[in-house]
Tab-separated table of C-alpha atoms and ligand atoms in Angstrom:
chain	number	residue	atom	x	y	z
A	1	UNK	CA	0.000	0.000	0.000
A	2	UNK	CA	2.817	2.364	0.903
A	3	UNK	CA	4.307	1.715	-2.523
A	4	UNK	CA	1.011	2.773	-4.124
A	5	UNK	CA	0.835	6.071	-2.238
A	6	UNK	CA	4.470	6.765	-3.020
A	7	UNK	CA	3.613	6.436	-6.697
A	8	UNK	CA	0.757	8.913	-6.451
A	9	UNK	CA	2.818	12.062	-6.374
A	10	UNK	CA	2.740	15.199	-8.468
A	11	UNK	CA	5.359	13.580	-10.717
A	12	UNK	CA	3.214	10.494	-11.378
A	13	UNK	CA	1.791	10.403	-14.908
A	14	UNK	CA	-1.348	8.694	-13.553
A	15	UNK	CA	-4.215	10.172	-11.545
A	16	UNK	CA	-5.024	6.717	-10.172
A	17	UNK	CA	-1.928	4.536	-10.663
A	18	UNK	CA	-3.712	1.585	-9.049
A	19	UNK	CA	-6.518	1.234	-11.602
A	20	UNK	CA	-4.775	2.777	-14.607
A	21	UNK	CA	-1.991	0.171	-14.548
A	22	UNK	CA	-3.964	-2.756	-13.111
A	23	UNK	CA	-3.592	-6.109	-14.946
A	24	UNK	CA	-6.594	-6.432	-17.284
A	25	UNK	CA	-7.835	-9.658	-15.709
A	26	UNK	CA	-8.066	-7.944	-12.319
A	27	UNK	CA	-9.699	-4.879	-13.865
A	28	UNK	CA	-12.241	-7.148	-15.546
A	29	UNK	CA	-13.143	-8.714	-12.182
A	30	UNK	CA	-13.607	-5.276	-10.618
A	31	UNK	CA	-15.778	-4.162	-13.529
A	32	UNK	CA	-17.840	-7.334	-13.537
A	33	UNK	CA	-18.878	-6.685	-9.914
A	34	UNK	CA	-19.996	-3.186	-10.954
A	35	UNK	CA	-21.822	-4.505	-14.014
A	36	UNK	CA	-23.717	-6.988	-11.838
A	37	UNK	CA	-24.766	-4.306	-9.359
A	38	UNK	CA	-25.854	-2.037	-12.185
A	39	UNK	CA	-27.888	-4.740	-13.939
A	40	UNK	CA	-29.680	-5.654	-10.694
A	41	UNK	CA	-30.337	-2.003	-9.909
A	42	UNK	CA	-31.618	-1.054	-13.377
A	43	UNK	CA	-33.827	-4.146	-13.571
A	44	UNK	CA	-35.371	-3.395	-10.177
A	45	UNK	CA	-35.809	0.371	-10.631
A	46	UNK	CA	-36.089	1.300	-14.305
A	47	UNK	CA	-39.234	0.219	-16.193
A	48	UNK	CA	-37.338	0.627	-19.478
A	49	UNK	CA	-34.578	-1.834	-18.591
A	50	UNK	CA	-37.039	-4.292	-17.066
A	51	UNK	CA	-39.035	-4.274	-20.300
A	52	UNK	CA	-36.008	-4.599	-22.597
A	53	UNK	CA	-34.482	-7.446	-20.564
A	54	UNK	CA	-37.780	-9.330	-20.252
A	55	UNK	CA	-38.318	-9.047	-24.017
A	56	UNK	CA	-34.869	-10.549	-24.488
A	57	UNK	CA	-35.728	-13.373	-22.045
A	58	UNK	CA	-32.984	-12.310	-19.664
A	59	UNK	CA	-32.718	-11.564	-15.955
A	60	UNK	CA	-29.684	-10.066	-14.204
A	61	UNK	CA	-29.106	-13.384	-12.378
A	62	UNK	CA	-28.462	-15.081	-15.730
A	63	UNK	CA	-25.340	-13.000	-16.278
A	64	UNK	CA	-22.670	-14.979	-14.470
A	65	UNK	CA	-19.572	-14.149	-16.520
A	66	UNK	CA	-18.083	-11.337	-18.574
A	67	UNK	CA	-18.833	-13.322	-21.751
A	68	UNK	CA	-22.499	-13.480	-20.699
A	69	UNK	CA	-22.465	-9.717	-20.347
A	70	UNK	CA	-20.952	-9.250	-23.814
A	71	UNK	CA	-23.116	-11.840	-25.555
A	72	UNK	CA	-26.465	-11.893	-23.741
A	73	UNK	CA	-27.279	-8.398	-22.501
A	74	UNK	CA	-29.181	-6.565	-25.263
A	75	UNK	CA	-28.024	-3.257	-26.665
A	76	UNK	CA	-29.831	-0.024	-25.968
A	77	UNK	CA	-30.043	2.856	-28.436
A	78	UNK	CA	-30.791	6.569	-28.124
A	79	UNK	CA	-34.203	6.008	-29.679
A	80	UNK	CA	-35.089	3.622	-26.798
A	81	UNK	CA	-34.278	6.334	-24.247
A	82	UNK	CA	-36.158	8.996	-26.232
A	83	UNK	CA	-39.248	6.782	-26.570
A	84	UNK	CA	-39.156	6.005	-22.855
A	85	UNK	CA	-38.947	9.717	-22.065
A	86	UNK	CA	-41.821	10.500	-24.406
A	87	UNK	CA	-44.023	7.933	-22.608
A	88	UNK	CA	-43.804	9.794	-19.298
A	89	UNK	CA	-42.034	13.143	-19.684
A	90	UNK	CA	-39.601	14.440	-18.660
A	91	UNK	CA	-37.575	11.318	-17.724
A	92	UNK	CA	-40.083	8.559	-18.358
A	93	UNK	CA	-39.275	4.936	-18.006
A	94	UNK	CA	-35.514	5.579	-17.911
A	95	UNK	CA	-35.846	7.090	-14.455
A	96	UNK	CA	-34.451	4.834	-11.734
A	97	UNK	CA	-34.780	7.007	-8.576
A	98	UNK	CA	-37.221	9.558	-7.147
A	99	UNK	CA	-36.950	13.214	-8.254
A	100	UNK	CA	-35.633	14.469	-4.894
A	101	UNK	CA	-32.278	12.804	-5.691
A	102	UNK	CA	-31.828	14.971	-8.782
A	103	UNK	CA	-28.997	17.431	-8.580
A	104	UNK	CA	-28.849	18.869	-12.054
A	105	UNK	CA	-30.055	18.206	-15.543
A	106	UNK	CA	-28.529	18.252	-18.979
A	107	UNK	CA	-30.126	17.990	-22.339
A	108	UNK	CA	-28.840	17.508	-25.847
A	109	UNK	CA	-30.679	18.802	-28.869
A	110	UNK	CA	-30.260	15.718	-31.071
A	111	UNK	CA	-31.011	15.609	-34.774
A	112	UNK	CA	-34.540	14.264	-34.298
A	113	UNK	CA	-35.684	17.502	-32.680
A	114	UNK	CA	-36.647	15.917	-29.370
A	115	UNK	CA	-34.139	16.831	-26.626
A	116	UNK	CA	-32.527	13.998	-24.710
A	117	UNK	CA	-32.711	14.625	-20.956
A	118	UNK	CA	-29.942	13.357	-18.686
A	119	UNK	CA	-30.328	13.923	-14.949
A	120	UNK	CA	-27.371	13.738	-12.546
A	121	UNK	CA	-27.253	13.132	-8.816
A	122	UNK	CA	-24.591	14.823	-6.688
A	123	UNK	CA	-22.742	11.488	-6.654
A	124	UNK	CA	-22.829	11.205	-10.460
A	125	UNK	CA	-21.673	14.815	-10.913
A	126	UNK	CA	-18.725	14.314	-8.560
A	127	UNK	CA	-17.820	11.012	-10.230
A	128	UNK	CA	-18.047	12.663	-13.638
A	129	UNK	CA	-15.610	15.272	-12.393
A	130	UNK	CA	-13.253	12.542	-11.210
A	131	UNK	CA	-13.470	11.006	-14.677
A	132	UNK	CA	-12.239	14.342	-16.083
A	133	UNK	CA	-9.570	14.622	-13.395
A	134	UNK	CA	-8.046	11.383	-14.751
A	135	UNK	CA	-8.056	12.918	-18.213
A	136	UNK	CA	-6.756	16.364	-17.199
A	137	UNK	CA	-3.987	14.863	-15.062
A	138	UNK	CA	-3.103	12.462	-17.883
A	139	UNK	CA	-2.418	15.321	-20.309
A	140	UNK	CA	-0.186	17.043	-17.754
A	141	UNK	CA	-2.487	19.512	-15.950
A	142	UNK	CA	-1.650	20.004	-12.245
A	143	UNK	CA	-3.031	21.890	-9.206
A	144	UNK	CA	-0.859	24.894	-10.080
A	145	UNK	CA	-2.591	25.318	-13.467
A	146	UNK	CA	-5.551	27.573	-14.177
A	147	UNK	CA	-8.284	26.664	-16.652
A	148	UNK	CA	-10.140	29.084	-18.908
A	149	UNK	CA	-13.612	27.904	-19.931
A	150	UNK	CA	-14.495	29.437	-23.320
A	151	UNK	CA	-17.991	28.086	-22.831
A	152	UNK	CA	-21.450	29.500	-22.133
A	153	UNK	CA	-22.509	27.181	-19.284
A	154	UNK	CA	-25.567	25.967	-21.173
A	155	UNK	CA	-27.153	22.520	-21.065
A	156	UNK	CA	-24.226	20.696	-22.732
A	157	UNK	CA	-22.844	18.405	-20.046
A	158	UNK	CA	-19.203	18.048	-21.162
A	159	UNK	CA	-17.654	21.224	-19.803
A	160	UNK	CA	-19.762	21.183	-16.658
A	161	UNK	CA	-18.125	17.849	-15.900
A	162	UNK	CA	-14.760	19.395	-16.821
A	163	UNK	CA	-15.479	22.127	-14.254
A	164	UNK	CA	-15.920	19.449	-11.571
A	165	UNK	CA	-12.732	17.828	-12.833
A	166	UNK	CA	-10.765	21.064	-12.335
A	167	UNK	CA	-12.248	21.421	-8.859
A	168	UNK	CA	-11.274	17.831	-8.043
A	169	UNK	CA	-7.748	18.512	-9.271
A	170	UNK	CA	-7.505	21.701	-7.214
A	171	UNK	CA	-6.766	23.970	-10.189
A	172	UNK	CA	-8.043	27.547	-10.614
A	173	UNK	CA	-11.111	28.086	-12.821
A	174	UNK	CA	-11.835	31.164	-14.945
A	175	UNK	CA	-15.247	31.407	-16.562
A	176	UNK	CA	-15.689	32.879	-20.026
A	177	UNK	CA	-19.476	32.433	-19.766
A	178	UNK	CA	-21.655	35.265	-21.083
A	179	UNK	CA	-18.786	36.967	-22.939
A	180	UNK	CA	-18.226	37.375	-26.658
A	181	UNK	CA	-15.063	36.161	-28.384
A	182	UNK	CA	-13.222	39.500	-28.213
A	183	UNK	CA	-13.929	39.820	-24.474
A	184	UNK	CA	-12.699	36.266	-23.932
A	185	UNK	CA	-9.460	36.991	-25.773
A	186	UNK	CA	-8.968	40.098	-23.622
A	187	UNK	CA	-9.601	38.061	-20.436
A	188	UNK	CA	-7.067	35.435	-21.480
A	189	UNK	CA	-4.454	38.139	-21.976
A	190	UNK	CA	-5.264	39.744	-18.601
A	191	UNK	CA	-5.809	36.691	-16.379
A	192	UNK	CA	-3.071	34.534	-17.940
A	193	UNK	CA	-4.726	31.087	-17.596
A	194	UNK	CA	-2.556	28.109	-18.597
A	195	UNK	CA	-5.208	25.687	-19.934
A	196	UNK	CA	-7.935	26.361	-22.523
A	197	UNK	CA	-11.158	24.336	-22.554
A	198	UNK	CA	-13.383	24.645	-25.628
A	199	UNK	CA	-14.629	22.828	-28.713
A	200	UNK	CA	-11.825	22.480	-31.300
A	201	UNK	CA	-13.822	24.591	-33.786
A	202	UNK	CA	-14.125	27.398	-31.251
A	203	UNK	CA	-10.382	27.339	-30.486
A	204	UNK	CA	-9.724	27.896	-34.215
A	205	UNK	CA	-12.432	30.556	-34.430
A	206	UNK	CA	-10.926	32.450	-31.466
A	207	UNK	CA	-7.536	32.313	-33.185
A	208	UNK	CA	-9.015	33.854	-36.364
A	209	UNK	CA	-10.689	36.654	-34.376
A	210	UNK	CA	-7.446	37.273	-32.452
A	211	UNK	CA	-5.509	37.510	-35.731
A	212	UNK	CA	-7.966	40.174	-36.959
A	213	UNK	CA	-7.398	42.076	-33.695
A	214	UNK	CA	-3.652	41.872	-34.162
A	215	UNK	CA	-3.271	39.592	-31.110
A	216	UNK	CA	-0.794	36.709	-31.300
A	217	UNK	CA	-2.284	33.932	-29.157
A	218	UNK	CA	0.786	31.757	-29.754
A	219	UNK	CA	2.548	34.059	-27.322
A	220	UNK	CA	-0.256	33.833	-24.716
A	221	UNK	CA	-0.088	32.014	-21.371
A	222	UNK	CA	-2.028	28.950	-22.650
A	223	UNK	CA	0.256	25.872	-22.618
A	224	UNK	CA	-2.367	23.101	-22.904
A	225	UNK	CA	-5.733	22.950	-24.614
A	226	UNK	CA	-8.371	20.342	-24.004
A	227	UNK	CA	-11.281	19.896	-26.364
A	228	UNK	CA	-14.629	18.163	-26.145
A	229	UNK	CA	-18.027	18.368	-27.816
A	230	UNK	CA	-16.922	17.219	-31.277
A	231	UNK	CA	-14.085	15.167	-32.747
A	232	UNK	CA	-11.344	16.988	-34.649
A	233	UNK	CA	-8.297	17.098	-32.413
A	234	UNK	CA	-7.235	13.671	-33.639
A	235	UNK	CA	-7.131	14.973	-37.219
A	236	UNK	CA	-3.450	15.961	-37.494
A	237	UNK	CA	-4.145	19.086	-39.615
A	238	UNK	CA	-6.699	20.398	-37.090
A	239	UNK	CA	-4.492	19.588	-34.102
A	240	UNK	CA	-1.510	21.283	-35.735
A	241	UNK	CA	-3.628	24.346	-36.621
A	242	UNK	CA	-4.749	24.700	-32.965
A	243	UNK	CA	-1.260	24.033	-31.614
A	244	UNK	CA	0.434	26.585	-33.858
A	245	UNK	CA	-2.266	29.253	-33.350
A	246	UNK	CA	-2.158	28.896	-29.553
A	247	UNK	CA	1.440	27.805	-28.984
A	248	UNK	CA	0.132	24.904	-26.905
A	249	UNK	CA	-0.313	21.137	-26.909
A	250	UNK	CA	-3.876	20.185	-27.907
A	251	UNK	CA	-5.734	17.121	-26.598
A	252	UNK	CA	-9.158	15.579	-26.979
A	253	UNK	CA	-11.549	14.297	-24.359
A	254	UNK	CA	-13.970	11.834	-25.926
A	255	UNK	CA	-17.365	11.808	-24.290
A	256	UNK	CA	-20.952	10.840	-24.908
A	257	UNK	CA	-23.524	13.254	-23.465
A	258	UNK	CA	-25.649	10.476	-21.922
A	259	UNK	CA	-22.678	8.555	-20.509
A	260	UNK	CA	-20.059	11.127	-19.503
A	261	UNK	CA	-16.479	11.791	-20.513
A	262	UNK	CA	-15.247	8.362	-21.431
A	263	UNK	CA	-11.695	8.641	-22.650
A	264	UNK	CA	-8.584	10.797	-22.783
A	265	UNK	CA	-5.210	11.023	-21.189
A	266	UNK	CA	-2.534	9.362	-23.333
A	267	UNK	CA	0.595	11.382	-24.109
A	268	UNK	CA	0.725	9.698	-27.570
A	269	UNK	CA	-1.094	12.003	-30.019
A	270	UNK	CA	-4.228	10.432	-31.468
A	271	UNK	CA	-4.490	7.808	-28.729
A	272	UNK	CA	-7.233	7.917	-26.078
A	273	UNK	CA	-7.731	5.690	-23.024
A	274	UNK	CA	-11.086	4.690	-21.583
A	275	UNK	CA	-11.158	5.738	-17.913
A	276	UNK	CA	-12.182	2.270	-16.814
A	277	UNK	CA	-12.934	3.183	-13.200
A	278	UNK	CA	-16.140	4.754	-14.475
A	279	UNK	CA	-17.178	3.008	-17.649
A	280	UNK	CA	-16.455	-0.042	-19.728
A	281	UNK	CA	-16.578	-0.437	-23.494
A	282	UNK	CA	-17.117	-3.395	-25.762
A	283	UNK	CA	-16.447	-2.874	-29.450
A	284	UNK	CA	-18.766	-4.769	-31.806
A	285	UNK	CA	-18.848	-5.381	-35.550
A	286	UNK	CA	-22.019	-5.095	-37.657
A	287	UNK	CA	-22.990	-8.660	-36.668
A	288	UNK	CA	-22.798	-7.805	-32.990
A	289	UNK	CA	-19.544	-9.752	-32.429
A	290	UNK	CA	-16.635	-8.349	-30.470
A	291	UNK	CA	-13.856	-7.125	-32.787
A	292	UNK	CA	-10.223	-8.149	-32.408
A	293	UNK	CA	-7.223	-5.985	-31.556
A	294	UNK	CA	-6.799	-3.234	-34.167
A	295	UNK	CA	-10.100	-3.963	-35.949
A	296	UNK	CA	-12.798	-1.326	-36.324
A	297	UNK	CA	-16.208	-1.544	-34.699
A	298	UNK	CA	-18.808	0.410	-32.778
A	299	UNK	CA	-18.123	1.501	-29.213
A	300	UNK	CA	-20.821	0.141	-26.877
A	301	UNK	CA	-20.551	1.804	-23.480
A	302	UNK	CA	-21.680	0.990	-19.963
A	303	UNK	CA	-21.432	3.738	-17.397
A	304	UNK	CA	-20.908	2.914	-13.691
A	305	UNK	CA	-21.777	6.249	-12.129
A	306	UNK	CA	-25.231	7.441	-13.110
A	307	UNK	CA	-27.724	5.452	-11.092
A	308	UNK	CA	-30.580	7.918	-11.758
A	309	UNK	CA	-30.411	7.216	-15.445
A	310	UNK	CA	-28.597	3.933	-16.099
A	311	UNK	CA	-26.580	3.527	-19.309
A	312	UNK	CA	-25.902	-0.161	-19.965
A	313	UNK	CA	-24.566	-1.495	-23.261
A	314	UNK	CA	-25.492	1.720	-24.961
A	315	UNK	CA	-24.840	2.248	-28.665
A	316	UNK	CA	-22.644	5.315	-29.139
A	317	UNK	CA	-22.605	4.928	-32.970
A	318	UNK	CA	-18.919	5.894	-32.760
A	319	UNK	CA	-16.484	3.810	-34.828
A	320	UNK	CA	-13.262	3.037	-32.975
A	321	UNK	CA	-10.156	0.848	-33.305
A	322	UNK	CA	-9.526	-0.835	-29.927
A	323	UNK	CA	-6.093	-1.891	-28.658
A	324	UNK	CA	-6.164	-4.338	-25.795
A	325	UNK	CA	-2.509	-4.602	-24.763
A	326	UNK	CA	-0.518	-2.355	-22.416
A	327	UNK	CA	0.152	1.079	-23.926
A	328	UNK	CA	3.604	2.652	-24.236
A	329	UNK	CA	2.463	5.132	-21.533
A	330	UNK	CA	2.101	2.218	-19.076
A	331	UNK	CA	-1.696	2.227	-18.873
A	332	UNK	CA	-3.481	-1.103	-19.196
A	333	UNK	CA	-6.862	0.513	-19.840
A	334	UNK	CA	-8.565	-0.044	-23.175
A	335	UNK	CA	-7.452	2.484	-25.753
A	336	UNK	CA	-8.772	3.667	-29.101
A	337	UNK	CA	-6.167	4.290	-31.763
A	338	UNK	CA	-6.906	7.448	-33.740
A	339	UNK	CA	-9.709	8.482	-31.357
A	340	UNK	CA	-13.184	8.308	-32.867
A	341	UNK	CA	-12.851	7.311	-36.541
A	342	UNK	CA	-16.358	8.334	-37.560
A	343	UNK	CA	-19.997	7.518	-37.010
A	344	UNK	CA	-21.551	4.172	-37.917
A	345	UNK	CA	-24.133	6.022	-40.011
A	346	UNK	CA	-21.300	7.559	-42.024
A	347	UNK	CA	-19.265	4.444	-42.865
A	348	UNK	CA	-18.503	4.621	-46.589
A	349	UNK	CA	-18.130	1.482	-48.719
A	350	UNK	CA	-16.522	1.886	-52.157
A	351	UNK	CA	-16.152	-1.327	-54.199
A	352	UNK	CA	-16.124	-3.423	-51.042
A	353	UNK	CA	-13.526	-1.271	-49.227
A	354	UNK	CA	-14.523	0.372	-45.953
A	355	UNK	CA	-13.539	4.023	-45.894
A	356	UNK	CA	-13.738	6.139	-42.738
A	357	UNK	CA	-14.217	9.872	-43.146
A	358	UNK	CA	-11.424	10.286	-40.573
A	359	UNK	CA	-8.979	8.564	-42.966
A	360	UNK	CA	-9.731	11.328	-45.475
A	361	UNK	CA	-9.574	14.013	-42.793
A	362	UNK	CA	-6.178	12.726	-41.660
A	363	UNK	CA	-4.752	13.673	-45.075
A	364	UNK	CA	-5.949	17.273	-44.942
A	365	UNK	CA	-3.042	19.674	-44.731
A	366	UNK	CA	-0.634	17.190	-46.364
A	367	UNK	CA	-0.665	18.931	-49.750
A	368	UNK	CA	1.082	22.314	-49.631
A	369	UNK	CA	-1.164	24.998	-51.105
A	370	UNK	CA	-4.377	23.527	-49.638
A	371	UNK	CA	-5.872	24.538	-46.270
A	372	UNK	CA	-7.582	22.676	-43.419
A	373	UNK	CA	-10.981	24.086	-44.520
A	374	UNK	CA	-12.834	21.223	-46.181
A	375	UNK	CA	-16.128	19.381	-46.644
A	376	UNK	CA	-16.702	15.712	-47.430
A	377	UNK	CA	-19.793	14.900	-49.516
A	378	UNK	CA	-20.956	11.270	-49.648
A	379	UNK	CA	-23.529	10.006	-52.131
A	380	UNK	CA	-24.711	6.762	-53.648
A	381	UNK	CA	-24.505	5.904	-57.361
A	382	UNK	CA	-25.722	2.499	-58.563
A	383	UNK	CA	-24.185	0.075	-56.063
A	384	UNK	CA	-21.329	2.161	-54.758
A	385	UNK	CA	-20.856	5.039	-52.399
A	386	UNK	CA	-19.092	8.029	-53.916
A	387	UNK	CA	-17.101	10.717	-52.177
A	388	UNK	CA	-16.270	14.264	-53.180
A	389	UNK	CA	-13.859	16.287	-51.046
A	390	UNK	CA	-14.160	20.059	-51.352
A	391	UNK	CA	-11.139	21.890	-50.040
A	392	UNK	CA	-10.095	25.545	-49.982
A	393	UNK	CA	-6.832	26.620	-51.555
A	394	UNK	CA	-4.433	28.762	-49.514
A	395	UNK	CA	-4.885	32.533	-50.067
A	396	UNK	CA	-1.654	32.987	-52.026
A	397	UNK	CA	-2.495	30.311	-54.648
A	398	UNK	CA	-3.361	31.471	-58.188
A	399	UNK	CA	-6.591	30.044	-59.641
A	400	UNK	CA	-4.501	28.580	-62.476
A	401	UNK	CA	-2.790	26.247	-59.985
A	402	UNK	CA	-6.039	24.700	-58.697
A	403	UNK	CA	-6.139	21.841	-61.228
A	404	UNK	CA	-2.635	20.768	-60.241
A	405	UNK	CA	-3.506	20.942	-56.525
A	406	UNK	CA	-6.633	18.873	-57.192
A	407	UNK	CA	-4.629	16.180	-58.985
A	408	UNK	CA	-1.962	16.013	-56.249
A	409	UNK	CA	-4.569	15.611	-53.533
A	410	UNK	CA	-6.550	13.034	-55.536
A	411	UNK	CA	-3.317	11.071	-56.044
A	412	UNK	CA	-2.489	11.208	-52.331
A	413	UNK	CA	-6.008	10.012	-51.451
A	414	UNK	CA	-5.735	7.123	-53.915
A	415	UNK	CA	-2.304	6.068	-52.654
A	416	UNK	CA	-3.382	6.145	-49.005
A	417	UNK	CA	-6.966	4.860	-49.120
A	418	UNK	CA	-6.712	2.694	-52.274
A	419	UNK	CA	-9.981	3.914	-53.784
A	420	UNK	CA	-10.747	6.825	-56.077
A	421	UNK	CA	-12.106	9.921	-54.340
A	422	UNK	CA	-13.163	13.098	-56.150
A	423	UNK	CA	-11.559	16.418	-55.229
A	424	UNK	CA	-12.709	19.972	-55.900
A	425	UNK	CA	-10.428	22.890	-55.045
A	426	UNK	CA	-12.226	26.100	-54.064
A	427	UNK	CA	-11.012	29.687	-53.626
A	428	UNK	CA	-10.274	30.841	-50.026
A	429	UNK	CA	-13.314	31.673	-47.836
A	430	UNK	CA	-15.727	29.650	-50.052
A	431	UNK	CA	-16.803	27.271	-47.280
A	432	UNK	CA	-18.779	28.410	-44.234
A	433	UNK	CA	-16.983	29.068	-40.924
A	434	UNK	CA	-18.451	27.755	-37.687
A	435	UNK	CA	-18.235	29.178	-34.224
A	436	UNK	CA	-18.980	26.169	-32.012
A	437	UNK	CA	-19.116	22.944	-33.969
A	438	UNK	CA	-17.980	22.523	-37.553
A	439	UNK	CA	-20.077	20.617	-40.081
A	440	UNK	CA	-17.674	18.842	-42.396
A	441	UNK	CA	-19.467	15.680	-43.468
A	442	UNK	CA	-22.515	15.831	-45.728
A	443	UNK	CA	-24.112	12.455	-46.265
A	444	UNK	CA	-26.605	12.519	-49.140
A	445	UNK	CA	-27.222	8.737	-49.187
A	446	UNK	CA	-30.642	7.255	-48.439
A	447	UNK	CA	-30.757	5.936	-44.860
A	448	UNK	CA	-31.146	2.263	-45.850
A	449	UNK	CA	-27.696	2.322	-47.462
A	450	UNK	CA	-25.881	3.187	-44.248
A	451	UNK	CA	-23.909	0.802	-42.014
A	452	UNK	CA	-25.922	-0.763	-39.189
A	453	UNK	CA	-25.206	-3.018	-36.236
A	454	UNK	CA	-27.483	-6.067	-36.551
A	455	UNK	CA	-30.803	-4.778	-35.216
A	456	UNK	CA	-31.684	-8.171	-33.702
A	457	UNK	CA	-28.972	-7.532	-31.161
A	458	UNK	CA	-30.572	-4.278	-30.108
A	459	UNK	CA	-33.712	-5.991	-28.765
B	1	ZN	ZN1	-1.348	5.463	-23.442
């Protein structure tokens, strides 16, 4: 025990060295106890889970091993939670405790128009913060740091949990809530925070506004940036754009609004670790089978800390590439190589080859003369998906050079991805700019042609 406490010093790379470096077999046993408790609890308290498990002919007592959990417990999807909420608003059949235990409430807008409500107890909020503390510590933030929240404190859960994480860590918090971008830039220059928390799109937007004001943020006090709310930081061109604009190291925290901040904290760029004290992931292929090391599948998450609103084997629709062995950083926790590779709905199949939008995004910025401003358009012609990448040329490029730039990028795409992808080069400022979240993927295919996990498995 003394050895453990000696390891947990300010110099330790791990927030919780005990669980972060625990042999996987031992970690599995710890998680299986939590899974069992959660299944029993949800079955007893949540009408939704009771109904789903009864329909699948399963009771919590039937789940006696980890394999049972992976193979027999049915999947749950966002539509199940939304339907259950619509039955008895606001929380419906998902609710697993009386209202007096509610501490605060988040909601996500969702593309269907109906907001998804996620209540938190005090316990869940504190645990969510601890989840972030693992991540913040893992990227090198310490008690002596100060965090600037370029965030409006709305109903998006991610940065609220990050706030609790900073509190847990003991760092200083500066709020940029209620201010516009210019005021936030001024505050950063005056207060000299060392860590920036924002969406990646907003970090780039702030940098553009600062440039117009004649402010060089690369010389500011920010040394680390931590981004949530949308993927992007694992795209090298985006990460490099943030890092050079801010003179900092940029990291991603991968989270799912309903389940919390799931993964972050590896010093290797593009690698994220599941914080397995708080959630567990299984990664399934389209037939509902667990994928092997390095193969791509959908992340199915189970969250151990929200007992008001249980999340068990929940479909995130995020495509990931799991690695099961010990990481170079020493962590034994499950890690996803390349972060989130895309959404299951957006998997592209060209002549039998799976193409992830992230594989295209990873090549942005590799052709000199082209910028990181791009859009990917996916469509369906006859039996194949087709892709057209629209990308802006750099301001100094002459229009006469566009055809050559287009051919170089198309060649690079073909060499790297092994399928033909269309390219269109546009003049600077042709594509829209976004303040909070960028829209880069436009999927024009009919819904029935999109990748699906076998629906039978989703009960
Ligand atoms: Zn690692």
